[in-house]
Amino acid sequence: MAISFLFIVPSLIGVVLFFGAPFAVVVFYSLVDNPTKCNFVGTLNFTRVMNNSAFQKAALHTIEFSAIAVPLAVVLSLLLAIVLENKIPGRSAFRSMFLSPMMVPIASIVLIWQVLFHYNGLVNQVLGIFGADKIDWLKSDQAHIVIIALFLWKNLGYNMILFMAALSSVPEDQLEVARLENANAWQTFWYVKLRYLSSTIVFVALMSLINSFKVFREIYLMTGDYPYDSLYILQHYMNNKFRNLDYQDLSAAAILMSVIMVILVAALFTIEERFGKDVENS
């Protein structure tokens, strides 16, 4: 036992130094009035942040984006996996096409999407063929459509591969029983396959949720510190606070964001545990 513990000590030290200690510093900054004076103010920073109109706007836009993009990423990637599960022509090429965004650098992705959705870009030229007016996509109320499309384009391929692996691991005897019971394709999927996909669905939803908070990189590179209103998300708020050296509000916002993430992750694992037990007991 002691020898086993010695093997994990280096990892524990790394976790404490690079994760535990920085998080403790963030918690400390969120509870004081100034990094130099260090006067304890309790929840005053949290109250000020939650009453800040910029934070409220950023939080609302972040929630809206995740609420739309994450379910779409899960459902569409599952549908693609189901389609590719069948022996369709060009299956390998189709799969490679959806995986290609993972190999493209972020800077190249941003450049491509700026060209596509520029006021004089390709998308507006195509829409103009059908008589539609030009749209300044990244400076209009349709800006979130561009970012959701970019998010899906980047993440569908990876999620699709995970679902394809999960579908291939469904017990063949269960599928055989469904065929003997004359179950159609929808019934087989709903009553058999979906039950064995519960853990993968939760994992894909969790990864998509995490990736939805990383979309700030693309938004920032395309629009800068202060994007169009609908693209202003929590990371913009925190980044601007960091640039202004406002560590108290930055730390309080980071803690609030972490609490929300923990609640969402706990909810996902609770759902997965419920369906996982159902599969184990079947």
CSV table of C-alpha atoms in Angstrom, one decimal:
chain,number,residue,atom,x,y,z
A,1,MET,CA,0.0,0.0,0.0
A,2,ALA,CA,2.8,2.4,0.9
A,3,ILE,CA,4.7,1.6,-2.3
A,4,SER,CA,1.6,2.2,-4.3
A,5,PHE,CA,1.1,5.6,-2.6
A,6,LEU,CA,4.7,6.6,-3.4
A,7,PHE,CA,4.0,6.1,-7.1
A,8,ILE,CA,1.1,8.5,-7.1
A,9,VAL,CA,2.9,11.2,-5.0
A,10,PRO,CA,4.4,12.9,-8.0
A,11,SER,CA,1.0,13.2,-9.7
A,12,LEU,CA,-0.6,14.5,-6.4
A,13,ILE,CA,2.1,17.1,-6.1
A,14,GLY,CA,1.5,18.2,-9.7
A,15,VAL,CA,-2.3,18.4,-9.1
A,16,VAL,CA,-1.8,20.5,-5.9
A,17,LEU,CA,0.7,22.9,-7.5
A,18,PHE,CA,-0.9,23.4,-10.8
A,19,PHE,CA,-4.6,23.0,-10.0
A,20,GLY,CA,-5.3,23.2,-6.3
A,21,ALA,CA,-3.0,26.2,-5.5
A,22,PRO,CA,-4.2,28.4,-8.3
A,23,PHE,CA,-7.9,27.6,-7.5
A,24,ALA,CA,-7.2,28.5,-3.8
A,25,VAL,CA,-5.7,31.8,-5.0
A,26,VAL,CA,-8.9,32.5,-7.1
A,27,VAL,CA,-11.1,31.8,-4.1
A,28,PHE,CA,-9.0,34.1,-1.9
A,29,TYR,CA,-9.2,37.0,-4.4
A,30,SER,CA,-12.9,36.6,-4.6
A,31,LEU,CA,-13.3,37.2,-0.9
A,32,VAL,CA,-11.0,40.2,-0.5
A,33,ASP,CA,-11.3,43.8,-1.6
A,34,ASN,CA,-7.8,44.1,-3.1
A,35,PRO,CA,-4.8,41.8,-3.7
A,36,THR,CA,-2.5,44.2,-1.8
A,37,LYS,CA,-4.7,45.2,1.2
A,38,CYS,CA,-6.5,41.8,1.4
A,39,ASN,CA,-9.4,43.1,3.5
A,40,PHE,CA,-12.0,40.3,3.8
A,41,VAL,CA,-15.3,41.4,2.3
A,42,GLY,CA,-17.2,38.1,2.2
A,43,THR,CA,-19.7,37.8,-0.6
A,44,LEU,CA,-19.6,41.5,-1.6
A,45,ASN,CA,-17.6,40.7,-4.8
A,46,PHE,CA,-20.1,38.0,-5.8
A,47,THR,CA,-23.1,40.4,-5.2
A,48,ARG,CA,-21.5,43.1,-7.3
A,49,VAL,CA,-20.7,40.8,-10.1
A,50,MET,CA,-24.2,39.3,-10.2
A,51,ASN,CA,-25.7,42.8,-10.3
A,52,ASN,CA,-23.4,43.9,-13.1
A,53,SER,CA,-25.4,44.3,-16.3
A,54,ALA,CA,-22.4,43.2,-18.4
A,55,PHE,CA,-22.1,40.0,-16.4
A,56,GLN,CA,-25.8,39.3,-16.7
A,57,LYS,CA,-25.7,39.8,-20.4
A,58,ALA,CA,-22.7,37.6,-20.8
A,59,ALA,CA,-24.2,34.9,-18.7
A,60,LEU,CA,-27.4,34.9,-20.6
A,61,HIS,CA,-25.7,34.7,-24.0
A,62,THR,CA,-23.5,31.9,-22.7
A,63,ILE,CA,-26.5,29.9,-21.4
A,64,GLU,CA,-28.4,30.5,-24.7
A,65,PHE,CA,-25.4,29.3,-26.8
A,66,SER,CA,-24.8,26.2,-24.7
A,67,ALA,CA,-28.6,25.4,-24.5
A,68,ILE,CA,-28.8,25.4,-28.4
A,69,ALA,CA,-25.3,24.1,-29.4
A,70,VAL,CA,-24.8,21.2,-27.0
A,71,PRO,CA,-28.1,19.4,-27.7
A,72,LEU,CA,-27.6,19.9,-31.4
A,73,ALA,CA,-24.1,18.5,-31.2
A,74,VAL,CA,-25.3,15.4,-29.4
A,75,VAL,CA,-28.4,14.7,-31.6
A,76,LEU,CA,-26.8,15.5,-34.9
A,77,SER,CA,-23.6,13.4,-34.2
A,78,LEU,CA,-25.8,10.5,-33.1
A,79,LEU,CA,-27.9,10.7,-36.3
A,80,LEU,CA,-24.6,10.7,-38.3
A,81,ALA,CA,-23.4,7.7,-36.4
A,82,ILE,CA,-26.6,5.8,-37.1
A,83,VAL,CA,-26.4,6.7,-40.8
A,84,LEU,CA,-22.8,5.6,-41.1
A,85,GLU,CA,-23.6,2.4,-39.2
A,86,ASN,CA,-25.3,1.2,-42.4
A,87,LYS,CA,-23.2,0.1,-45.3
A,88,ILE,CA,-23.6,3.2,-47.4
A,89,PRO,CA,-21.4,4.1,-50.4
A,90,GLY,CA,-18.5,6.4,-49.6
A,91,ARG,CA,-18.7,5.7,-45.9
A,92,SER,CA,-15.0,6.1,-45.2
A,93,ALA,CA,-14.8,9.4,-47.2
A,94,PHE,CA,-17.8,10.7,-45.4
A,95,ARG,CA,-16.3,9.9,-42.0
A,96,SER,CA,-13.0,11.5,-42.9
A,97,MET,CA,-14.8,14.6,-44.1
A,98,PHE,CA,-16.3,15.1,-40.7
A,99,LEU,CA,-13.1,14.4,-38.9
A,100,SER,CA,-11.0,16.9,-41.0
A,101,PRO,CA,-11.9,20.0,-38.8
A,102,MET,CA,-10.0,18.4,-36.0
A,103,MET,CA,-6.8,18.7,-38.0
A,104,VAL,CA,-7.2,22.4,-39.1
A,105,PRO,CA,-5.5,25.1,-37.0
A,106,ILE,CA,-7.7,27.6,-35.2
A,107,ALA,CA,-6.2,30.5,-37.2
A,108,SER,CA,-7.1,28.8,-40.5
A,109,ILE,CA,-10.6,28.1,-39.3
A,110,VAL,CA,-11.2,31.7,-38.3
A,111,LEU,CA,-9.8,32.9,-41.7
A,112,ILE,CA,-12.1,30.5,-43.6
A,113,TRP,CA,-15.2,31.6,-41.6
A,114,GLN,CA,-14.4,35.2,-42.0
A,115,VAL,CA,-14.2,34.8,-45.7
A,116,LEU,CA,-17.4,32.8,-45.8
A,117,PHE,CA,-19.5,35.2,-43.6
A,118,HIS,CA,-18.0,38.5,-44.6
A,119,TYR,CA,-20.5,41.1,-45.9
A,120,ASN,CA,-19.1,40.5,-49.4
A,121,GLY,CA,-18.3,36.8,-48.6
A,122,LEU,CA,-19.4,33.6,-50.3
A,123,VAL,CA,-22.5,33.0,-48.2
A,124,ASN,CA,-24.0,36.4,-49.1
A,125,GLN,CA,-23.1,35.8,-52.7
A,126,VAL,CA,-25.0,32.5,-52.7
A,127,LEU,CA,-28.0,34.0,-50.9
A,128,GLY,CA,-28.0,36.9,-53.4
A,129,ILE,CA,-28.6,34.4,-56.2
A,130,PHE,CA,-32.0,33.7,-54.5
A,131,GLY,CA,-32.8,37.4,-54.1
A,132,ALA,CA,-31.8,37.7,-50.4
A,133,ASP,CA,-30.3,40.9,-49.1
A,134,LYS,CA,-26.7,40.9,-47.8
A,135,ILE,CA,-26.2,40.3,-44.1
A,136,ASP,CA,-23.2,41.5,-42.1
A,137,TRP,CA,-23.3,38.2,-40.2
A,138,LEU,CA,-20.8,38.9,-37.4
A,139,LYS,CA,-22.3,42.4,-36.7
A,140,SER,CA,-26.0,41.5,-36.7
A,141,ASP,CA,-28.5,39.5,-34.7
A,142,GLN,CA,-27.6,36.5,-36.8
A,143,ALA,CA,-24.1,36.4,-35.4
A,144,HIS,CA,-24.9,33.5,-33.1
A,145,ILE,CA,-25.9,31.4,-36.1
A,146,VAL,CA,-22.4,31.6,-37.4
A,147,ILE,CA,-20.8,30.6,-34.1
A,148,ILE,CA,-23.2,27.7,-33.6
A,149,ALA,CA,-22.5,26.5,-37.1
A,150,LEU,CA,-18.7,26.7,-36.5
A,151,PHE,CA,-19.1,24.8,-33.2
A,152,LEU,CA,-21.0,22.0,-34.8
A,153,TRP,CA,-18.6,21.8,-37.8
A,154,LYS,CA,-15.7,21.4,-35.4
A,155,ASN,CA,-17.2,18.9,-32.9
A,156,LEU,CA,-19.6,16.7,-34.9
A,157,GLY,CA,-16.9,14.4,-36.3
A,158,TYR,CA,-15.4,13.6,-32.9
A,159,ASN,CA,-18.7,13.0,-31.3
A,160,MET,CA,-19.8,10.8,-34.3
A,161,ILE,CA,-16.8,8.5,-33.8
A,162,LEU,CA,-17.7,8.0,-30.1
A,163,PHE,CA,-21.2,7.1,-31.0
A,164,MET,CA,-20.1,4.7,-33.7
A,165,ALA,CA,-17.9,2.9,-31.2
A,166,ALA,CA,-20.8,2.7,-28.8
A,167,LEU,CA,-23.2,1.4,-31.4
A,168,SER,CA,-20.7,-1.3,-32.4
A,169,SER,CA,-20.5,-2.5,-28.8
A,170,VAL,CA,-24.3,-3.1,-28.4
A,171,PRO,CA,-24.7,-6.9,-27.5
A,172,GLU,CA,-25.6,-8.8,-30.6
A,173,ASP,CA,-27.9,-11.1,-28.7
A,174,GLN,CA,-30.1,-8.2,-27.7
A,175,LEU,CA,-30.4,-7.1,-31.4
A,176,GLU,CA,-31.2,-10.7,-32.3
A,177,VAL,CA,-34.0,-10.9,-29.8
A,178,ALA,CA,-35.4,-7.6,-31.2
A,179,ARG,CA,-35.3,-9.1,-34.7
A,180,LEU,CA,-37.1,-12.3,-33.6
A,181,GLU,CA,-39.8,-10.1,-31.9
A,182,ASN,CA,-40.3,-8.4,-35.3
A,183,ALA,CA,-39.2,-5.0,-33.9
A,184,ASN,CA,-38.7,-2.3,-36.6
A,185,ALA,CA,-35.6,-0.1,-36.8
A,186,TRP,CA,-37.1,2.6,-34.6
A,187,GLN,CA,-38.2,0.2,-31.9
A,188,THR,CA,-34.8,-1.5,-31.9
A,189,PHE,CA,-33.0,1.8,-31.5
A,190,TRP,CA,-35.3,3.2,-28.8
A,191,TYR,CA,-35.7,0.1,-26.7
A,192,VAL,CA,-32.3,-1.6,-27.2
A,193,LYS,CA,-29.5,0.6,-28.6
A,194,LEU,CA,-30.4,3.8,-26.7
A,195,ARG,CA,-30.2,2.0,-23.4
A,196,TYR,CA,-26.6,1.0,-24.1
A,197,LEU,CA,-25.7,4.4,-25.4
A,198,SER,CA,-26.6,6.2,-22.1
A,199,SER,CA,-23.0,6.5,-20.8
A,200,THR,CA,-21.7,7.6,-24.2
A,201,ILE,CA,-24.5,10.2,-24.5
A,202,VAL,CA,-23.6,11.7,-21.1
A,203,PHE,CA,-19.9,11.7,-22.1
A,204,VAL,CA,-20.5,13.4,-25.4
A,205,ALA,CA,-22.9,15.9,-23.8
A,206,LEU,CA,-20.2,16.7,-21.1
A,207,MET,CA,-17.4,17.1,-23.7
A,208,SER,CA,-19.7,19.3,-25.9
A,209,LEU,CA,-20.6,21.4,-22.9
A,210,ILE,CA,-16.9,21.9,-22.1
A,211,ASN,CA,-16.2,22.7,-25.7
A,212,SER,CA,-19.0,25.2,-25.8
A,213,PHE,CA,-17.2,27.3,-23.2
A,214,LYS,CA,-14.0,27.1,-25.4
A,215,VAL,CA,-15.7,28.7,-28.3
A,216,PHE,CA,-14.5,32.1,-27.0
A,217,ARG,CA,-11.2,31.5,-28.9
A,218,GLU,CA,-12.9,31.7,-32.3
A,219,ILE,CA,-15.2,34.5,-31.3
A,220,TYR,CA,-12.3,36.6,-30.0
A,221,LEU,CA,-10.1,36.0,-33.0
A,222,MET,CA,-13.0,37.0,-35.3
A,223,THR,CA,-14.5,39.9,-33.4
A,224,GLY,CA,-12.0,41.1,-30.7
A,225,ASP,CA,-12.6,42.2,-27.1
A,226,TYR,CA,-16.1,43.7,-27.6
A,227,PRO,CA,-18.0,41.7,-30.2
A,228,TYR,CA,-21.6,42.3,-31.4
A,229,ASP,CA,-24.0,42.1,-28.5
A,230,SER,CA,-25.2,38.6,-29.1
A,231,LEU,CA,-21.7,37.2,-29.1
A,232,TYR,CA,-20.6,38.7,-25.8
A,233,ILE,CA,-20.2,35.7,-23.5
A,234,LEU,CA,-18.7,35.1,-20.0
A,235,GLN,CA,-15.2,34.7,-21.2
A,236,HIS,CA,-15.3,38.1,-22.8
A,237,TYR,CA,-16.4,39.6,-19.5
A,238,MET,CA,-13.6,37.8,-17.6
A,239,ASN,CA,-11.0,38.6,-20.2
A,240,ASN,CA,-11.8,42.3,-20.1
A,241,LYS,CA,-11.7,42.2,-16.3
A,242,PHE,CA,-8.2,40.6,-16.5
A,243,ARG,CA,-7.0,43.3,-18.9
A,244,ASN,CA,-8.2,45.9,-16.4
A,245,LEU,CA,-6.5,44.0,-13.5
A,246,ASP,CA,-9.8,43.7,-11.7
A,247,TYR,CA,-8.9,40.4,-10.0
A,248,GLN,CA,-11.8,40.6,-7.5
A,249,ASP,CA,-14.6,40.6,-10.1
A,250,LEU,CA,-12.7,38.2,-12.3
A,251,SER,CA,-12.3,35.7,-9.5
A,252,ALA,CA,-15.9,36.0,-8.4
A,253,ALA,CA,-17.1,35.4,-12.0
A,254,ALA,CA,-14.8,32.4,-12.4
A,255,ILE,CA,-16.1,30.9,-9.1
A,256,LEU,CA,-19.7,31.4,-10.2
A,257,MET,CA,-19.0,29.8,-13.6
A,258,SER,CA,-17.3,26.9,-11.9
A,259,VAL,CA,-20.3,26.3,-9.6
A,260,ILE,CA,-22.7,26.2,-12.6
A,261,MET,CA,-20.4,23.8,-14.4
A,262,VAL,CA,-20.3,21.5,-11.3
A,263,ILE,CA,-24.1,21.5,-11.0
A,264,LEU,CA,-24.5,20.7,-14.7
A,265,VAL,CA,-21.9,17.9,-14.6
A,266,ALA,CA,-23.5,16.4,-11.5
A,267,ALA,CA,-26.9,16.5,-13.2
A,268,LEU,CA,-25.5,14.6,-16.2
A,269,PHE,CA,-23.8,12.0,-14.1
A,270,THR,CA,-27.0,11.5,-12.1
A,271,ILE,CA,-29.0,10.9,-15.3
A,272,GLU,CA,-26.3,8.5,-16.5
A,273,GLU,CA,-26.3,6.6,-13.3
A,274,ARG,CA,-30.0,6.1,-13.4
A,275,PHE,CA,-30.0,4.8,-17.0
A,276,GLY,CA,-26.8,2.8,-16.4
A,277,LYS,CA,-28.4,0.9,-13.5
A,278,ASP,CA,-31.4,0.2,-15.8
A,279,VAL,CA,-29.0,-1.5,-18.3
A,280,GLU,CA,-27.1,-3.4,-15.7
A,281,ASN,CA,-30.4,-4.8,-14.2
A,282,SER,CA,-31.7,-5.8,-17.6
